[in-house]
Coordinates of N, CA and C in Angstrom, one line a residue:
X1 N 89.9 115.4 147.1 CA 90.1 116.8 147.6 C 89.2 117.8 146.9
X2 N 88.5 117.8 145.9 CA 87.7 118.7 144.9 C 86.7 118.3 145.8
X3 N 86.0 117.9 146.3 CA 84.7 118.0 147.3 C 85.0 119.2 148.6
X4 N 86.0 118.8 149.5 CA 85.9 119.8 150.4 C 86.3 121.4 149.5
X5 N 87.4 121.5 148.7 CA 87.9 122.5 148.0 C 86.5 123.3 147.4
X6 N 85.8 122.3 146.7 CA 84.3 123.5 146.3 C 83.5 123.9 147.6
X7 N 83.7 122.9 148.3 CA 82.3 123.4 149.4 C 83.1 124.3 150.1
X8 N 84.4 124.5 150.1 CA 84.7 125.9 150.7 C 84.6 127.2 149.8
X9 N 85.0 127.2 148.5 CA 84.3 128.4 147.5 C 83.4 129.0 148.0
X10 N 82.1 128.1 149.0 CA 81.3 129.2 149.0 C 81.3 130.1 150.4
X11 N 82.3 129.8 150.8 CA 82.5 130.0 152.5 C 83.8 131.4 151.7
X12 N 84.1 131.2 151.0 CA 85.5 132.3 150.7 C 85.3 133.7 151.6
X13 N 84.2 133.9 151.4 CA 84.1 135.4 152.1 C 83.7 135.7 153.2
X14 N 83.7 134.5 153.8 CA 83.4 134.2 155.2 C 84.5 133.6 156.1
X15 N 85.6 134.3 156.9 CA 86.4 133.6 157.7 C 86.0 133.3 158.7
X16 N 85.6 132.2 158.6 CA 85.3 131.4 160.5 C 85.7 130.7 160.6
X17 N 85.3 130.1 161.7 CA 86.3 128.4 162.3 C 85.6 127.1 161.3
X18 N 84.1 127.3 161.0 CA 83.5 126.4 160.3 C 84.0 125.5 159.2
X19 N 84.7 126.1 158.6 CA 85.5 125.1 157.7 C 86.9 125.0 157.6
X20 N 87.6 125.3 158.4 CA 88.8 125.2 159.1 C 89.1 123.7 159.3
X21 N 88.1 123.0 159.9 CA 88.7 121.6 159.9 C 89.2 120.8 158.3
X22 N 88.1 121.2 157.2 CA 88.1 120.6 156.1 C 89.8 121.1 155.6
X23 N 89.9 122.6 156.1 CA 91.2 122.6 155.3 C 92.3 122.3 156.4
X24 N 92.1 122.2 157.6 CA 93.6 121.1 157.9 C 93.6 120.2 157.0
X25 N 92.7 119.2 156.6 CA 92.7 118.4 156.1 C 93.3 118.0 154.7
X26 N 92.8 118.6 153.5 CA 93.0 118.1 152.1 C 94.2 119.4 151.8
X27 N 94.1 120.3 152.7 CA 95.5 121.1 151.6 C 96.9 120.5 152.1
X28 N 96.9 120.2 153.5 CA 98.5 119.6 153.5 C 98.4 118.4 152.9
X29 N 97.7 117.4 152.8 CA 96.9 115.7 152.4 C 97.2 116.3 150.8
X30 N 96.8 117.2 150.2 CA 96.7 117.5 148.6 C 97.9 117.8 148.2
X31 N 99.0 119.2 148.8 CA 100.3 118.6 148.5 C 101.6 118.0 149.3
X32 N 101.2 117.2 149.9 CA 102.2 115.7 150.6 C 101.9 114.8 149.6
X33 N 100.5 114.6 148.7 CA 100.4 113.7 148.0 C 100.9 114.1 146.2
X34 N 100.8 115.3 146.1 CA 101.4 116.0 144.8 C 103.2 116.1 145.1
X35 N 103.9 116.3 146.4 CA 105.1 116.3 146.4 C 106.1 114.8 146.0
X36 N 104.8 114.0 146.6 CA 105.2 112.2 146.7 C 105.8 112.0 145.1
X37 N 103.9 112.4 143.8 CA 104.1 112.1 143.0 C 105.0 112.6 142.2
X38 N 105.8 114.4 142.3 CA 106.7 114.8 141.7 C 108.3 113.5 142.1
X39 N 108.3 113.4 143.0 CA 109.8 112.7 143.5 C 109.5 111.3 143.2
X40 N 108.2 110.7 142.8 CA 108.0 109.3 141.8 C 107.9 109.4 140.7
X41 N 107.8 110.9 139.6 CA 107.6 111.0 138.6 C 109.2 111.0 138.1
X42 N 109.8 111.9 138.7 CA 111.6 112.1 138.9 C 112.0 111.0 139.1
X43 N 112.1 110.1 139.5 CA 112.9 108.9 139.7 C 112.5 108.2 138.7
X44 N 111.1 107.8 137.7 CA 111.1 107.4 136.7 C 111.2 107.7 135.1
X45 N 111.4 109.4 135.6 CA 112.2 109.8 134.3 C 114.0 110.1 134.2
X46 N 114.1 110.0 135.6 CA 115.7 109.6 136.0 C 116.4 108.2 135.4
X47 N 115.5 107.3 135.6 CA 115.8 106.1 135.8 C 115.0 105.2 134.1
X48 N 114.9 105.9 133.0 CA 113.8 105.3 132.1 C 115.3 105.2 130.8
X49 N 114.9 104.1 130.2 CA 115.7 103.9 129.7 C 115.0 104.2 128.2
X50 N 115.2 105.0 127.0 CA 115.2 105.0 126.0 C 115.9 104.2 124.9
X51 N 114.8 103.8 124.3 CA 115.7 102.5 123.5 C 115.1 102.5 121.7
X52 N 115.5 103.8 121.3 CA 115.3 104.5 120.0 C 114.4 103.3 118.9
X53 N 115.7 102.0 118.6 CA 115.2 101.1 118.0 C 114.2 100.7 118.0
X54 N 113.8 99.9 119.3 CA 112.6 99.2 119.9 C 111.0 100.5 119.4
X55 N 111.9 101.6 119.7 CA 110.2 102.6 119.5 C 110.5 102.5 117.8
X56 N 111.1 102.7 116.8 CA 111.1 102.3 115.6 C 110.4 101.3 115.4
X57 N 110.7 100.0 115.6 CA 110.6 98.7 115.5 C 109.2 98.6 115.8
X58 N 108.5 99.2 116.9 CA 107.0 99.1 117.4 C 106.3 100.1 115.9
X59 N 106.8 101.3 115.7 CA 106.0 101.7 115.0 C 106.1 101.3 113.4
X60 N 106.8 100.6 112.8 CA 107.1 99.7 112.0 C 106.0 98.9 111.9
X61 N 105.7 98.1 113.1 CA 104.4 96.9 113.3 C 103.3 97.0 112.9
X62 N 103.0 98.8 112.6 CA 101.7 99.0 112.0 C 101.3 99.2 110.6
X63 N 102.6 98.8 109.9 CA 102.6 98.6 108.6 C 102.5 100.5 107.6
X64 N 102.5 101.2 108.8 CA 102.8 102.8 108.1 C 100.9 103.3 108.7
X65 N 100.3 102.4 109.6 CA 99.1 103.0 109.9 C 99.2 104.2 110.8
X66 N 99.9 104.1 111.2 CA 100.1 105.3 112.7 C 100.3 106.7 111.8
X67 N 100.1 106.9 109.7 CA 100.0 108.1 109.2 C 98.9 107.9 108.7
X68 N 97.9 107.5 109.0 CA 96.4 107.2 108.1 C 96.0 108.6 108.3
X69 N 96.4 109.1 110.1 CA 95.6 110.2 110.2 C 96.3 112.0 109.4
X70 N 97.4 112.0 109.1 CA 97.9 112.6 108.7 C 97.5 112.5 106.8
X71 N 97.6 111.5 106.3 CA 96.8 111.5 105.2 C 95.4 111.9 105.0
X72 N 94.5 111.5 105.8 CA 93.5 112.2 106.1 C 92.8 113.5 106.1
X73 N 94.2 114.4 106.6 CA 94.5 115.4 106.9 C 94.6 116.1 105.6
X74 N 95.4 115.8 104.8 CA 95.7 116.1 103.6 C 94.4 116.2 102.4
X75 N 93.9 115.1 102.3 CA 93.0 115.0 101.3 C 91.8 116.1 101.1
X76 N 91.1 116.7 102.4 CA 90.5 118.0 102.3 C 91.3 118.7 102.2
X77 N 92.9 119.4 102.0 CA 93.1 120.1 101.5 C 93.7 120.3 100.2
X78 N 93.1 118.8 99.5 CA 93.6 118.9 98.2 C 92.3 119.1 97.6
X79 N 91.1 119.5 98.0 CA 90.0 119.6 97.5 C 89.0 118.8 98.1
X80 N 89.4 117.0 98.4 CA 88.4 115.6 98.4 C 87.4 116.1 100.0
X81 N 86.2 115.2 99.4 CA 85.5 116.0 100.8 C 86.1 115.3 101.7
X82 N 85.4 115.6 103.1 CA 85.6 114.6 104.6 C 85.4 113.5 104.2
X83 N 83.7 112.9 103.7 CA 83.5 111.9 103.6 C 84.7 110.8 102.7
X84 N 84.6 111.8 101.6 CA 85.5 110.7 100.6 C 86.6 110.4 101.2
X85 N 87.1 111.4 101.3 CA 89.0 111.0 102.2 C 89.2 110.1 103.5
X86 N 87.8 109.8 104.6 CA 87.8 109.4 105.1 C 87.3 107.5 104.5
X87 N 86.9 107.3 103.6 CA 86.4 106.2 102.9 C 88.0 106.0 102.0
X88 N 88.4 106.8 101.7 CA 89.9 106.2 100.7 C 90.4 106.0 102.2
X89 N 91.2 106.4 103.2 CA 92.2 106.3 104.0 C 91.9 105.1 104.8
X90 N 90.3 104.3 104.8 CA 89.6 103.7 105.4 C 90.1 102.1 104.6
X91 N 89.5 102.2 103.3 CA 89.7 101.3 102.6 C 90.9 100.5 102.3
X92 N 92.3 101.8 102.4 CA 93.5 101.5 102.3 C 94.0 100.7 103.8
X93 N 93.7 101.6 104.4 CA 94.3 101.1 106.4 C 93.4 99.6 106.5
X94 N 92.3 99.4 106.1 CA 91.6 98.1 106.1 C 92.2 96.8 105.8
X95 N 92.8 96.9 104.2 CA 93.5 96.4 103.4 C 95.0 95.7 104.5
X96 N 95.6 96.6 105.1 CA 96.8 96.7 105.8 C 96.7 95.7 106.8
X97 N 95.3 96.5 107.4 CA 95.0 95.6 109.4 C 94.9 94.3 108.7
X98 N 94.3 93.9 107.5 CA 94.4 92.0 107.2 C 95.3 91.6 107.1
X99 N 96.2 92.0 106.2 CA 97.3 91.2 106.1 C 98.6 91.1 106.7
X100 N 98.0 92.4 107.7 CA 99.2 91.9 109.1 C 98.5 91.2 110.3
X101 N 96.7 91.0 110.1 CA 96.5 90.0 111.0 C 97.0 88.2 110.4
X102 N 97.3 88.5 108.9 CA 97.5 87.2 108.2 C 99.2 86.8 108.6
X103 N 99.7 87.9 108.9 CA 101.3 87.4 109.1 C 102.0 87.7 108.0
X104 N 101.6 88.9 106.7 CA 102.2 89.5 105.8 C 103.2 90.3 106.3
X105 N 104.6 90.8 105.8 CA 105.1 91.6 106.3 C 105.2 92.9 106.1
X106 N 105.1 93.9 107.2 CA 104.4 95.3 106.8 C 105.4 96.2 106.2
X107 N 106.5 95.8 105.8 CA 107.4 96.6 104.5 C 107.7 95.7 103.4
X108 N 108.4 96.4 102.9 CA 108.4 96.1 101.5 C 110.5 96.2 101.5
X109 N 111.2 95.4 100.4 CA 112.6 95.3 100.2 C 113.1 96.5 100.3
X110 N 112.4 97.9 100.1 CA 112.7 99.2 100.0 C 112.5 100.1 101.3
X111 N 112.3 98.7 102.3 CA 112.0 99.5 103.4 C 110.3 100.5 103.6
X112 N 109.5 100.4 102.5 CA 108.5 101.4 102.1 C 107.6 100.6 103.4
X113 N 106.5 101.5 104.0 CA 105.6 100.3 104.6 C 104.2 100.2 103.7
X114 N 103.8 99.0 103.9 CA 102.4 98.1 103.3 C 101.5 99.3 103.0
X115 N 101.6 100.0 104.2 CA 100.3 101.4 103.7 C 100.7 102.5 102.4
X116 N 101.8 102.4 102.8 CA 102.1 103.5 101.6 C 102.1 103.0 100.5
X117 N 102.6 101.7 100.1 CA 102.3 100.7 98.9 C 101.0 100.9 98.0
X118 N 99.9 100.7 99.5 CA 98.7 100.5 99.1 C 98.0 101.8 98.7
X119 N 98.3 103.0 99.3 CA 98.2 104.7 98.9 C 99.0 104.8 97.6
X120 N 99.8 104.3 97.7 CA 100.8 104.8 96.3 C 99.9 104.0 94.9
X121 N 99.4 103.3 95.1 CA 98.4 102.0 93.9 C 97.1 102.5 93.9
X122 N 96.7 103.3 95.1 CA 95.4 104.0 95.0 C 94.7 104.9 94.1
X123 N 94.4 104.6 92.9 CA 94.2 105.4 91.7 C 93.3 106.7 92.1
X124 N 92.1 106.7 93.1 CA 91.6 107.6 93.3 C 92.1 108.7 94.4
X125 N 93.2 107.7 95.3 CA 94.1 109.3 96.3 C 95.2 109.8 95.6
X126 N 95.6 109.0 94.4 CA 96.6 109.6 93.5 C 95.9 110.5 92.4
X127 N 94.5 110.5 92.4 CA 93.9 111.7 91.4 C 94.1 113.1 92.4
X128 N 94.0 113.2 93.3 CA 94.2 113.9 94.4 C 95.2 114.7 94.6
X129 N 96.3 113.5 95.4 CA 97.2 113.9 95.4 C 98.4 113.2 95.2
X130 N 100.0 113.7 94.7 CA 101.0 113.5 94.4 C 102.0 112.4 94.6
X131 N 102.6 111.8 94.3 CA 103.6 110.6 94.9 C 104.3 111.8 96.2
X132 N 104.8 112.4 95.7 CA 105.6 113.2 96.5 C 104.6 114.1 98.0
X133 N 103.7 114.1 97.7 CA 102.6 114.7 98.9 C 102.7 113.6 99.8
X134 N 102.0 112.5 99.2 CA 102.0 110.9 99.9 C 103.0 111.0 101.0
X135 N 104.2 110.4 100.3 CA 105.4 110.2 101.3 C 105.4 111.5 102.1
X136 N 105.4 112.6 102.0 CA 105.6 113.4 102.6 C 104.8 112.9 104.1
X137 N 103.4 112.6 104.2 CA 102.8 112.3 105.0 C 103.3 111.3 106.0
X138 N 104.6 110.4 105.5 CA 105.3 109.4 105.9 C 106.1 109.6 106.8
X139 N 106.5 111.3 106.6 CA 107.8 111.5 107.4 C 107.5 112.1 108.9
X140 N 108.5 111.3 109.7 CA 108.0 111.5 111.1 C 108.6 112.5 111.6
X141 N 109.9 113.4 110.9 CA 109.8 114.7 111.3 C 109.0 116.0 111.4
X142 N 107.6 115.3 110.8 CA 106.7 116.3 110.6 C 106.0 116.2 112.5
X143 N 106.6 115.4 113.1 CA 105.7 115.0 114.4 C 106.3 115.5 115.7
X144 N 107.7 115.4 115.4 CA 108.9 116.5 116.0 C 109.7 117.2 115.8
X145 N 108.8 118.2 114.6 CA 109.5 119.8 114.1 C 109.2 120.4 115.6
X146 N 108.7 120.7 116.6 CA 108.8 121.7 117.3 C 108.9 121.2 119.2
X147 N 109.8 119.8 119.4 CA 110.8 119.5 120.0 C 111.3 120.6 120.6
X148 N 112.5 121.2 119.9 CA 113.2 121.7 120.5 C 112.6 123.0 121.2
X149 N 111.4 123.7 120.4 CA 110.7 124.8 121.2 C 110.2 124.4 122.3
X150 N 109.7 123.1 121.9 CA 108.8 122.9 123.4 C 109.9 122.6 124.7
X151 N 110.9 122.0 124.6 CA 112.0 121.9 125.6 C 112.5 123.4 126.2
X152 N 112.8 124.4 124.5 CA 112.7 125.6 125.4 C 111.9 126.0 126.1
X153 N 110.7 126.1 126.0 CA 109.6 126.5 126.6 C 109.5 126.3 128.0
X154 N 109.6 125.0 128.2 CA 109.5 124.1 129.5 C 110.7 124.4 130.5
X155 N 112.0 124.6 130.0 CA 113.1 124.8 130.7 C 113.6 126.3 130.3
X156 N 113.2 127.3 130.3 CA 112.9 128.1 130.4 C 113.1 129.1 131.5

């Protein structure tokens, strides 16, 4: 539909029959086919089953990597440059992807995951920054503090 839609742009200030055909065409075709996808997008968020655990349990698998980038984040603002913080968060996440390709398991008795172990033992991101900064980086409320605005926003 974006091919006939620009070739009519340049016709805007020209009403004639000349491109009249193009738009019988793609504007009722553009939304018949946007109305379809709303009443298939509705029926699959009608019908989707959320299964809290299972999304835990997947993000568990990564041994605490799915916060590399959040640690990352951190280290230039504890001073460390890009490069360095990107070579510690590298070294550490590296360490992790082996020994969960080895069949190691990615927590620890304390529930802690393998990355944060391996950050917490890191003498040079602990010159940096804090036990308490670390974990902070862990918590996944930091990923859905603004949930509920956005739902206000949207339903609104």
């Amino acid at each position: 539909y974006v091919n006939p839609a620009m070739e009519n742009v340049a016709l805007w200030h020209e009403r004639d029959i000349s491109h009249s055909s193009t738009e019988r065409f793609w504007l009722p075709d553009a939304f018949i086919t946007t109305n379809f996808m709303m009443h298939r997008i509705n029926n699959v968020i009608a019908n989707l089953t959320v299964m809290p655990e299972n999304m835990m349990r997947n993000l568990n698998l990564t041994g605490g990597l799915v916060f590399s980038q959040r640690v990352l984040l951190e280290l230039p603002l504890a001073g460390v440059s890009r490069e360095d913080a990107y070579r510690i968060v590298q070294r550490n996440a590296m360490k992790v992807w082996e020994e969960i390709q080895q069949g190691k398991s990615t927590t620890n008795d304390k529930g802690e995951s393998l990355y944060l172990q391996y950050l917490l033992a890191d003498d040079e991101l602990r010159s940096s920054l804090s036990e308490e900064q670390i974990r902070e980086c862990f918590n996944f409320d930091y990923y859905t503090k603004n949930v509920d605005k956005i739902f206000a926003r949207v339903f609104k």
